[in-house]
XYZ file of C-alpha atoms in Angstrom:
288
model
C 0.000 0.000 0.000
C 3.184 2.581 -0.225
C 2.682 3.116 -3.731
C 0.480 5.707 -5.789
C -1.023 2.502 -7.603
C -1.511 0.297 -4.286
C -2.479 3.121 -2.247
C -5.597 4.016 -4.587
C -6.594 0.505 -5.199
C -7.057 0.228 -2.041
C -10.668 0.286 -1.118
C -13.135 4.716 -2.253
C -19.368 8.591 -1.474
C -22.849 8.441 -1.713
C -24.034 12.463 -3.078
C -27.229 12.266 -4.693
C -28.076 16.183 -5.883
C -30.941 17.513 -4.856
C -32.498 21.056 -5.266
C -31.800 23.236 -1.765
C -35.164 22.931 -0.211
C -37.207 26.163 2.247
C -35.538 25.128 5.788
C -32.453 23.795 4.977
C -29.064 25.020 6.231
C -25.548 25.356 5.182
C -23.416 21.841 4.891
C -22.212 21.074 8.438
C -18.707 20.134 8.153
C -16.612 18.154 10.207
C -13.204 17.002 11.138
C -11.563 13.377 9.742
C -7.766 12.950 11.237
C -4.999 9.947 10.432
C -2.239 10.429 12.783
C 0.517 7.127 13.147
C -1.442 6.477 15.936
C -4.674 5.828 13.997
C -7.673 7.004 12.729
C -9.710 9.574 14.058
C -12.978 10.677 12.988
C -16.991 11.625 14.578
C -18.807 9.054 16.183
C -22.023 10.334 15.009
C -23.266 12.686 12.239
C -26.989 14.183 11.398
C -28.604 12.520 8.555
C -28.432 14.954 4.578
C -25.757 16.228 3.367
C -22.125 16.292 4.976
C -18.418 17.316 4.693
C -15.979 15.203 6.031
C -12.655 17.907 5.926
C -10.283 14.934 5.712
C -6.199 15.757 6.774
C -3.370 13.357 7.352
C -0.275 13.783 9.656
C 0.559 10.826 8.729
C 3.802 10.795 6.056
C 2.261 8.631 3.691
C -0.858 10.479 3.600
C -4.894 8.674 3.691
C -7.073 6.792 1.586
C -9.923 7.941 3.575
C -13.160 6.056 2.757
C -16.866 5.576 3.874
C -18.983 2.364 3.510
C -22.323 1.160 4.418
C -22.210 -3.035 5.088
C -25.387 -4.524 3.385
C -28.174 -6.532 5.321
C -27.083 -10.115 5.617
C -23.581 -9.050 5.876
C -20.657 -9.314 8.706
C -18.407 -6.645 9.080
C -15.433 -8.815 9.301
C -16.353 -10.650 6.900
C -16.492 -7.834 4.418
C -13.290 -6.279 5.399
C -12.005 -10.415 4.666
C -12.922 -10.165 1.417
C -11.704 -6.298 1.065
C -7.850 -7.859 1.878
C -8.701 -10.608 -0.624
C -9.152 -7.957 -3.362
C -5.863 -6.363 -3.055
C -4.305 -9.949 -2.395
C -1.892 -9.472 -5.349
C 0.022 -13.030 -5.321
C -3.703 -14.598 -5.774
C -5.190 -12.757 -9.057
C -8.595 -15.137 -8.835
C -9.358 -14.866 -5.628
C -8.773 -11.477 -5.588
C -11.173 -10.820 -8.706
C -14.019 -12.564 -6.557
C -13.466 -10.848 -3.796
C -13.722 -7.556 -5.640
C -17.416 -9.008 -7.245
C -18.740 -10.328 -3.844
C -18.067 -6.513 -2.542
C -20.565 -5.174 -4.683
C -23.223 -7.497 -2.859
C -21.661 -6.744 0.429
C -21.224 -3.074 1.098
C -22.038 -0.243 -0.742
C -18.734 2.232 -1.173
C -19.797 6.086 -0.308
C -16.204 6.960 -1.605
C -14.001 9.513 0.544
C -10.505 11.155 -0.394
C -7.046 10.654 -1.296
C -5.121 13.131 0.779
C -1.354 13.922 1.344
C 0.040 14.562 4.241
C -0.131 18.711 5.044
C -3.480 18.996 3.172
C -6.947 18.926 3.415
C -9.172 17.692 1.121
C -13.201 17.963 1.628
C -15.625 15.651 0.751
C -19.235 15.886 0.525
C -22.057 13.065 0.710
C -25.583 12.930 1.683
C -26.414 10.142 4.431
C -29.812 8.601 5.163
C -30.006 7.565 8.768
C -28.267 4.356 9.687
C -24.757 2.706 10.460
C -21.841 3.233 8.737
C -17.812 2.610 8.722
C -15.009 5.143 8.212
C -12.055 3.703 7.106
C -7.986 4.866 6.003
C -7.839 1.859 2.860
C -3.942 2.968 3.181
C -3.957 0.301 5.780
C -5.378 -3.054 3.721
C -3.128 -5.749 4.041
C -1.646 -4.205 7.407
C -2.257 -6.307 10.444
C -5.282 -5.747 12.593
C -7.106 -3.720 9.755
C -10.151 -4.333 11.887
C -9.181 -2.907 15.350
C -8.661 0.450 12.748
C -11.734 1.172 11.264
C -14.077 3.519 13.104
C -18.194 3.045 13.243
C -20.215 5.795 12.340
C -23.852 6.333 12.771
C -26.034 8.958 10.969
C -28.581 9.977 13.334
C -32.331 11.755 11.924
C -31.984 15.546 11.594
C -32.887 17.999 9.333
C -32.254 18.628 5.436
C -29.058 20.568 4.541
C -27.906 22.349 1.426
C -24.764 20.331 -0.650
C -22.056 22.676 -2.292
C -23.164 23.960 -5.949
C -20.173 22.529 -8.130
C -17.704 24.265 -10.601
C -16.938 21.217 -12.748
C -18.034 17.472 -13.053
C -16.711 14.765 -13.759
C -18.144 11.699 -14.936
C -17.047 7.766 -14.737
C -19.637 5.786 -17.780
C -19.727 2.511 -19.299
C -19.155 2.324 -23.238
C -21.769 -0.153 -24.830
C -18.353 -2.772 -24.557
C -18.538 -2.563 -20.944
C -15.375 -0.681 -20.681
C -15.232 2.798 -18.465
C -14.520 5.757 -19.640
C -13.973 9.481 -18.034
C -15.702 12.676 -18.984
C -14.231 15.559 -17.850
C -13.489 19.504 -18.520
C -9.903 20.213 -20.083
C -9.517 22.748 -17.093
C -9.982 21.633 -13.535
C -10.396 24.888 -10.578
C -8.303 24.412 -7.660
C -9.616 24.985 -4.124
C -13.424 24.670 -6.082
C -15.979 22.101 -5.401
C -16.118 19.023 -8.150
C -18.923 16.609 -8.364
C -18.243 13.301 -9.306
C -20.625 11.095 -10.889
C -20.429 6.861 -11.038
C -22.281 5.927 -13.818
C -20.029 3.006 -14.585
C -21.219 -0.548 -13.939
C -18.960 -1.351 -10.768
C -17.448 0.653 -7.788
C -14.127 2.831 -9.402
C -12.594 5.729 -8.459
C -11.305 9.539 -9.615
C -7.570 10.069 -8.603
C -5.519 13.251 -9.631
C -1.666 13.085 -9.915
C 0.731 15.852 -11.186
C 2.736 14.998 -14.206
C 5.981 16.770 -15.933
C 4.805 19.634 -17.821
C 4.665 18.581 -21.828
C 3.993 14.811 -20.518
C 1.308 13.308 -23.285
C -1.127 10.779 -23.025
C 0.922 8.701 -25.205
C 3.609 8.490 -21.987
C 1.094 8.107 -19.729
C -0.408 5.168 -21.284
C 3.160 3.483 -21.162
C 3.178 3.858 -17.540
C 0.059 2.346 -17.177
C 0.809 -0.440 -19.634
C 4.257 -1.477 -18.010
C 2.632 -1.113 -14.198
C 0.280 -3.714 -15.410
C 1.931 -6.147 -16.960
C 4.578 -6.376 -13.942
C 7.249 -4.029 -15.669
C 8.821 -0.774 -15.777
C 8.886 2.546 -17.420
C 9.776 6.218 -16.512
C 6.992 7.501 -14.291
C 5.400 10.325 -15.273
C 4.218 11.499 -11.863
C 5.662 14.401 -9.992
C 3.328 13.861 -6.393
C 1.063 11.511 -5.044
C -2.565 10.749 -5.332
C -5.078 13.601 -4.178
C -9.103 12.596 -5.437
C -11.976 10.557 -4.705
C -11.685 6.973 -3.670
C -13.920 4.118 -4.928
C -18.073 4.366 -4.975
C -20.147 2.388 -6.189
C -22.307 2.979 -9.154
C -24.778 5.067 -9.084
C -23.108 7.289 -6.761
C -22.269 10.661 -6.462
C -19.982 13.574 -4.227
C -18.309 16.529 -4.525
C -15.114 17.033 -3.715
C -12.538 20.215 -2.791
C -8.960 20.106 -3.018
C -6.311 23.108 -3.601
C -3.871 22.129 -5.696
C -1.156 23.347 -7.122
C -2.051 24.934 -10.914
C -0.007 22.714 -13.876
C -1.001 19.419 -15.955
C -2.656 16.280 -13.643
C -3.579 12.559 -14.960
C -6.861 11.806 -14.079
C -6.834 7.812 -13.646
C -8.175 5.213 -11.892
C -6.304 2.566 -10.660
C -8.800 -0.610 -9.545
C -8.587 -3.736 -11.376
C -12.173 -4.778 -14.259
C -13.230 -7.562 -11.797
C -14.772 -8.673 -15.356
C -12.006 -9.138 -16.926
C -9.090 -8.620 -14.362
C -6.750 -5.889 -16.336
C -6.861 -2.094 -14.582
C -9.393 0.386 -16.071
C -6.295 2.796 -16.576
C -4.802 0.023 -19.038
C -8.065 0.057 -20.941
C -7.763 3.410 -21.542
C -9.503 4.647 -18.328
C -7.266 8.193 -17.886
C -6.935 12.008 -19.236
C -4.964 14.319 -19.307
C -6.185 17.893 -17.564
C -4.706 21.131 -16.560
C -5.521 22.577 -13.213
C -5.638 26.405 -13.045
């Protein structure tokens, strides 16, 4: 989990948009900390929209994410099968794992944060349990004694950030996913994110050289997934929304530094087993 590709694989927001309605209030915010020592984050929120303001003093940064365990389900069990998906030296069994999570939990998404920065996320929550959890730490012993419960108790309606830009995660009619997003990307503005894929993925920004093409990119991408090597393109680390399922929605707020960023996903097709990115799943944009 130390690298840009492991750390965003590892397990991903629920933000349904909705017109601001007479009574409702601003978008509470509150505070989501990974020290060394752990993870710390509220024990209870009020049900509508929320932003989780998500820092990390930890070196490597956070893969902060929020799920919801299905009826029928076992928490353990779930976070089982989430280690089996990022089980690397069993390709299978990871693939099923990553198709029996789509039954299990459903993946609100959450943010990829480096150390020294916040980054704030934005979901709407019906009332009910959920489970906050730093994916940085899959396949680190006692992954369970880490994660934190959350529950979302009844309040009142409040109003979700109007966004600057979307961007969009579809299916072409081949089943393969595809971005849609602006050439230009504001920093330190709200951006919804839209799942309208067929399974749970992910939007992840990383900085590249200035003048790097697509072309290089894609090299990266190809020789990271076959097991090989190639000159990275990357200048930082991983700063975006982590997986959600389909679907889903949020809006996220980072400020980052204006140049060129690769917009990629890094999770495996659990239809066919080869990363998104490698079947063309990444852009190129410029943030300004």
């Amino acid at each position: 989990m130390r690298t840009p590709m492991i750390a965003a694989l590892a397990l991903a927001l629920a933000f349904v948009a909705a017109p601001a309605q007479a009574g409702t209030s601003e978008t509470p915010a509150v505070d989501v900390l990974v020290e060394d020592s752990g993870l710390n984050s509220p024990a209870t929120v009020t049900a509508g929209a929320t932003t989780f303001r998500i820092r990390s003093a930890d070196p490597e940064g956070a893969y902060v994410g929020l799920v919801r365990i299905r009826p029928g389900h076992a928490l353990r069990d779930v976070l089982a099968d989430v280690e089996r998906a990022f089980d690397h030296a069993d390709r299978e069994g990871a693939l099923a794992a990553a198709r029996r999570l789509s039954a299990e939990m459903v993946l609100y998404g959450g943010a990829a944060v480096q150390a020294g920065m916040v980054v704030d996320y934005t979901t709407v929550l019906a009332p009910g349990a959920y489970v906050v959890i730093d994916f940085k730490e899959v396949g680190r012993p006692g992954l369970a004694d880490k994660v934190r419960r959350l529950r979302v108790l009844p309040g009142l309606p409040h109003r979700s950030p109007s966004a600057a830009a979307e961007i969009v995660l579809s299916s072409t009619a081949a089943g393969a996913t595809r971005f849609t997003a602006p050439a230009t990307l504001p920093s330190g503005r709200p951006v919804r994110v839209v799942n309208r894929s067929r399974q749970y993925n992910e939007a992840i920004l990383l900085p590249v050289r200035p003048g790097t093409t697509r072309e290089q990119v894609g090299a990266y991408i190809t020789a990271v997934s076959e097991g090989g090597q190639a000159p990275s393109p990357f200048t930082g680390g991983p700063v975006g929304l982590v997986p959600m399922s389909p679907g889903r929605a949020a809006v996220i707020r980072a400020d980052l530094a204006p140049g060129s960023y690769a917009l990629v996903t890094w999770l495996r097709d659990y239809r066919t087993g080869r990363m998104h990115a490698d079947q063309g799943t990444y852009e190129l944009i410029t943030v300004e």
